[in-house]
């Protein structure tokens, strides 16, 4: 048995994994990253539009602070998020943006003086301040009160990923590319690493570590049409789920992005609408102001996606041979703007649609985009139930997005969570009690169990085809667990997934190699993905309310009275076909921002009995402290700073909030 | 769908019979003892908007599950899928079959270590290049004060740096390079472009002499024979020709000043 030791094992080489690894390695803990692909190919690269950080450099961002970012995030989440975690996040995000700047990220910068922008389809001249010249620029994004999204043209994720990846190389961090974790090694209480398969040679190895961290991104490939990369299959989620001990939080919360290119689902950034692009129907009519008079095209993604589908259902979609779609019009932004600030969009339109978006409209329809749910962790990033297992980024649910994530908050989360969780991992490794005190017998058991699974797949005389099962799963998820959900479809979906899970125990392969073998990979991954798909579908069936991206036609209200709680899914029975669900209540009495109307979308919710009481308390504190500085008021409402690593507790300097040295 | 199909869209989606495409794919799996490189043929029916990503996936899922290739983003941004398409390096995911004849030949990129069929180990090559050229911003400051405002940068300079930062390390330039075929350690246009990008960046405090140490030889900027295949095939249309010429001129003068001392 080949065993590889390190202090920290990070599974996933995207932004969250890289940043965690850098944090841990800098604290003196030897870190190995496992990555399915070279880290620079990770899906983080696809975050085009930008990263939210309340730097308040541009004039339209003036007055922005952590407070405003916090409120936008909580409203975006439809009050499903952990407000303490949201606070930790908004306080760290400016630091993350500035750290990347120091590491060489070529952020787009503010140019002083007049410039023309498009706001609500009107040409407007705004004047940037002299003192902002050369600082990091921000653009507008959905669901935000201020222009807060820092960007590098529309290649933000790419530039961030390259900066972080080159930084990781500078730190001498080992990356084992084309290596896939196929099971976590644990004793029911403590995680000790993973069983890993080399995707080139097929060799199975044990990686043992004090701390193991999952940073494998999202699970878009559970759906047929997704903006996600083809490696975003949710395998990291499934690894945790299959322990039977770690839980997944809120898996039914799945985001659909309004502007996936029709029909293939390749993303065009929210920056298009942020910069002034419009949505139009089959008549060329701009319909969003009719539905959302305040935020129009820039309501949160769950709301815009639903409004688009609603409009298509009214017969206003443009009919094409692949079905119906709407149009994204960015022609009004002008060629110069598109060629400088939306150049990836232009390239994608040219390559895949053969159109020039400076002249023609882009066919779009909502596509699966983001997995809010993930490995449920404490604010430190450690699993609530399996010690030594950490998670960060899209694969985690710590939980800052609740039931809907704001644009620009995910790529920000990757680096922010990486910074925070990286420190907590290092603390964990510093503790003398957390050595690798695992019995080799247990390790051998795990390795031989996994070898056995691979061998039995290869030897199987089963008649089921893995690729076909995968497609059927995607069909079920698309039909039953999409943007609009109801009991009938969900029940049918859950049943079909149960059947698929059973059929997946009978997969046979036509190619018998245990070395690099795409069919074998599809086989074991499909089995894992089906369980994950079932946690999404079953969670959605049981949650009889609508919140954020989870929309039930039969229960259209957000129901704080009965459902202000987080879903926790466990897969306790290896041979079962359903997850075990538990619920974790959110405490309204501790919220800084008690539940209310989001400011967009339907004004339709049932209050929690504690909400009026807490609102009164909050109002009284604010009144009593009128005139105090905003930090003192915030501290009084909901203390959070002691939850952050000491190095990240500082304030954030802005043009209008200078720091004294 | 049937409703939609009845509607004839402007732009001419007139129903015609789809073409049958014949793929000639270079197959070879070094993991299999005794395996020999060969061209294998597959036929599929072309579909509207078909890319090589869609075509190869269809072949794998319906005809030959052993076929190896690498796709990640399938949107032209991650650089995973460069291969020789009718003899020319390019990103397969955004190569539309409608722009090609009915016979399409696909082979793995040369120069890089072959994993199997169309899959090559660009990651290993790129990591090696990054380590040799130290392709990260070298700053003096160890601890950054994260509470303070960021350093300012001229907006035009930031855009210029991003222009070169757009490289996706797909390996097309290396595969199209005459020197790289002959010199195993040649850093390629990808490496030279990285140095040009870092040299432009005021946050990197390395001097021209430091860069000369890294690329001032035949495995660096003086190994380039100016055939400029790199420039022709770069999927991000990076200005590689200008960057290489600029570096060479710049570094050649350094050498002279050193000699004259």
XYZ file of C-alpha atoms in Angstrom, chain A residues 26 37-38 40-43 45-48 55 57 94-96 98-112 131-136 138 152-156 158-160 162-163 165-170 172-175 177-178 199-202 221 225-231 264-267 318-325 327 339-340 343-344 347-348 350-354 419 465 467 471 510-511 513 515-519 647-655 659-661, chain B residues 1-10 12-16 18 29 31-32 47-49 51 53-54 57 60-81 91-96 98-99 113-117 119-131 134-139 141-171 194 197-198 201 203 235-238:
240
model
C 2.711 29.648 5.333
C -6.960 18.892 -13.610
C -4.052 21.343 -13.530
C -5.265 26.741 -13.525
C -7.961 24.822 -15.427
C -10.304 24.875 -12.427
C -13.806 26.243 -12.810
C -11.533 30.620 -14.028
C -15.075 30.967 -15.299
C -16.098 33.658 -12.810
C -16.120 36.424 -15.355
C -13.871 49.237 -1.323
C -13.569 53.636 -4.731
C -11.806 43.959 1.008
C -8.697 42.378 2.549
C -8.833 39.535 0.064
C -6.155 43.935 -1.584
C -4.064 40.879 -0.908
C -4.599 39.759 -4.495
C -3.639 43.242 -5.676
C -0.375 42.957 -3.779
C 0.220 39.531 -5.301
C -0.016 41.006 -8.787
C -3.648 40.696 -9.838
C -4.289 43.255 -12.611
C -7.551 44.667 -11.216
C -9.229 47.174 -13.522
C -8.545 50.610 -12.058
C -10.487 53.848 -11.631
C -9.744 56.680 -14.068
C -10.432 60.141 -12.666
C -8.324 60.738 -5.120
C -9.779 57.508 -6.533
C -7.522 57.538 -9.597
C -5.621 54.268 -9.908
C -7.488 52.473 -7.121
C -9.423 49.252 -7.811
C -16.077 48.541 -9.116
C -10.489 42.445 -14.225
C -12.277 43.225 -17.479
C -14.550 40.159 -17.665
C -11.792 37.677 -16.929
C -11.816 38.189 -13.173
C -9.148 33.672 -14.651
C -6.851 36.416 -13.400
C -7.551 35.552 -9.746
C -3.623 32.525 -12.117
C -2.469 34.908 -9.397
C -1.959 29.464 -8.490
C 1.347 31.174 -9.227
C 1.449 32.258 -5.575
C 0.997 28.615 -4.549
C 3.898 27.627 -6.812
C 5.964 30.395 -5.201
C 6.360 25.515 -3.003
C 3.021 23.804 -2.517
C 2.873 20.316 -3.991
C 0.015 19.650 -6.372
C -2.621 16.710 -10.674
C -5.034 14.227 -12.224
C -6.443 9.061 -13.098
C -3.530 8.219 -15.402
C -2.219 4.945 -13.971
C -5.259 3.894 -11.965
C -23.513 18.439 -13.735
C -28.051 22.569 -18.900
C -25.512 24.197 -16.618
C -22.947 26.945 -16.855
C -20.611 24.738 -14.795
C -17.522 23.061 -16.189
C -17.797 19.364 -16.939
C -15.700 18.524 -13.858
C -25.729 25.124 -24.545
C -25.730 26.990 -21.232
C -22.350 28.695 -21.525
C -22.365 31.658 -19.163
C -38.514 33.673 -29.056
C -39.117 30.314 -30.697
C -36.171 28.489 -32.185
C -35.629 24.915 -33.307
C -34.204 24.054 -29.882
C -37.052 25.616 -27.929
C -37.789 29.072 -26.599
C -35.461 31.733 -25.298
C -32.609 37.991 -25.663
C -14.142 45.167 -26.566
C -12.519 46.401 -23.357
C -14.135 40.809 -24.211
C -14.659 37.214 -23.047
C -15.183 35.919 -27.821
C -17.805 33.443 -26.627
C -18.202 34.877 -31.847
C -16.980 31.320 -31.242
C -20.197 29.608 -30.269
C -22.949 31.704 -31.837
C -21.104 33.292 -34.728
C -8.033 32.952 4.058
C -24.610 1.901 -18.871
C -23.274 7.380 -19.301
C -28.158 11.406 -18.657
C -17.325 -2.524 -21.897
C -13.696 -1.565 -21.260
C -8.933 -1.467 -17.795
C -5.841 2.307 -15.499
C -6.982 5.467 -17.262
C -10.485 4.546 -18.319
C -13.141 7.228 -18.835
C -15.962 4.708 -18.636
C -5.047 38.698 11.682
C -8.322 39.389 9.857
C -10.178 41.416 12.477
C -8.933 44.850 11.409
C -11.035 47.586 9.839
C -10.936 48.363 6.127
C -9.661 51.689 4.900
C -11.625 53.679 2.311
C -11.279 57.098 0.716
C -7.410 54.783 8.976
C -5.123 56.351 11.483
C -1.854 54.413 11.651
C -39.942 20.983 -29.557
C -42.256 20.105 -32.443
C -43.959 23.495 -32.075
C -40.641 25.226 -32.180
C -39.419 23.208 -35.107
C -42.363 24.301 -37.212
C -41.304 27.882 -36.817
C -38.749 28.860 -39.350
C -36.419 31.333 -37.736
C -35.058 34.297 -39.582
C -32.421 30.497 -42.189
C -32.787 27.407 -40.013
C -34.106 25.613 -43.033
C -34.220 21.862 -42.433
C -31.648 20.183 -44.592
C -27.329 16.758 -41.673
C -2.513 4.420 -24.907
C -0.520 2.543 -20.332
C -1.453 -0.513 -22.380
C -25.850 18.544 -35.404
C -26.614 22.259 -35.336
C -23.942 24.199 -33.419
C -18.309 21.667 -31.625
C -16.344 18.927 -27.655
C -19.855 17.758 -28.485
C -18.231 13.362 -26.255
C -17.139 8.406 -26.347
C -20.627 7.981 -24.940
C -22.087 6.063 -27.859
C -19.284 4.396 -29.770
C -16.051 4.052 -27.852
C -15.907 4.586 -24.068
C -12.118 4.183 -24.043
C -11.411 7.365 -26.011
C -9.349 9.797 -23.906
C -9.436 13.582 -24.164
C -9.515 16.589 -21.838
C -12.270 19.123 -21.588
C -13.092 21.261 -18.566
C -14.926 24.533 -19.211
C -16.058 23.735 -22.786
C -16.300 27.515 -23.243
C -12.840 28.463 -24.482
C -11.559 29.870 -21.214
C -9.674 27.112 -19.365
C -7.198 25.973 -22.035
C -7.561 22.224 -21.381
C -8.534 20.983 -24.803
C -9.031 24.703 -28.709
C -11.347 21.830 -29.602
C -14.233 23.094 -27.478
C -14.805 26.120 -29.611
C -14.054 24.579 -32.987
C -17.363 24.363 -34.806
C -19.637 23.521 -39.646
C -16.396 25.348 -40.417
C 4.017 14.069 -22.548
C 1.241 11.872 -23.925
C -1.258 10.538 -21.395
C -3.393 8.693 -23.927
C -5.116 9.410 -27.244
C -4.878 13.799 -23.706
C -1.477 15.351 -23.018
C 0.165 16.510 -19.807
C 0.316 20.265 -20.346
C -0.094 20.806 -16.591
C 3.224 19.182 -15.767
C 5.043 21.141 -18.480
C 3.508 24.446 -17.380
C 4.325 23.875 -13.699
C 7.938 23.134 -14.655
C 8.103 26.298 -16.738
C 6.555 28.360 -13.920
C 9.076 27.045 -11.405
C 9.441 32.048 -11.261
C 6.286 33.335 -12.885
C 4.949 35.188 -9.871
C 5.247 38.795 -8.807
C 8.364 39.154 -6.648
C 7.788 41.719 -3.952
C 7.232 43.240 1.353
C 6.588 39.993 3.209
C 3.629 41.065 5.306
C 0.991 43.116 3.560
C -1.119 45.407 5.707
C -4.510 44.241 4.529
C -6.412 47.011 6.283
C -4.788 49.760 4.254
C -5.832 51.001 0.842
C -4.243 49.224 -2.087
C -1.329 50.760 -4.019
C -2.512 52.774 -7.003
C -1.844 51.643 -10.560
C -2.370 53.538 -13.790
C -5.609 52.246 -15.387
C -3.965 51.891 -18.818
C -1.093 49.910 -17.366
C -3.507 47.594 -15.561
C -5.266 46.944 -18.869
C -1.946 46.303 -20.625
C -0.946 43.779 -17.979
C -4.297 42.036 -18.241
C -3.891 41.848 -22.002
C -0.855 39.569 -21.471
C -2.383 37.912 -18.411
C -5.139 36.453 -20.611
C -2.923 33.499 -21.578
C -4.660 30.218 -20.689
C -1.550 27.989 -20.843
C -3.234 25.761 -23.413
C 0.086 24.807 -25.002
C 4.835 35.591 -18.823
C 3.885 40.466 -18.365
C 5.916 40.461 -15.141
C 4.360 45.024 -13.659
C 4.921 45.367 -8.320
C -6.500 31.204 -29.280
C -6.453 34.354 -27.161
C -4.774 36.321 -29.964
C -2.027 37.508 -27.638
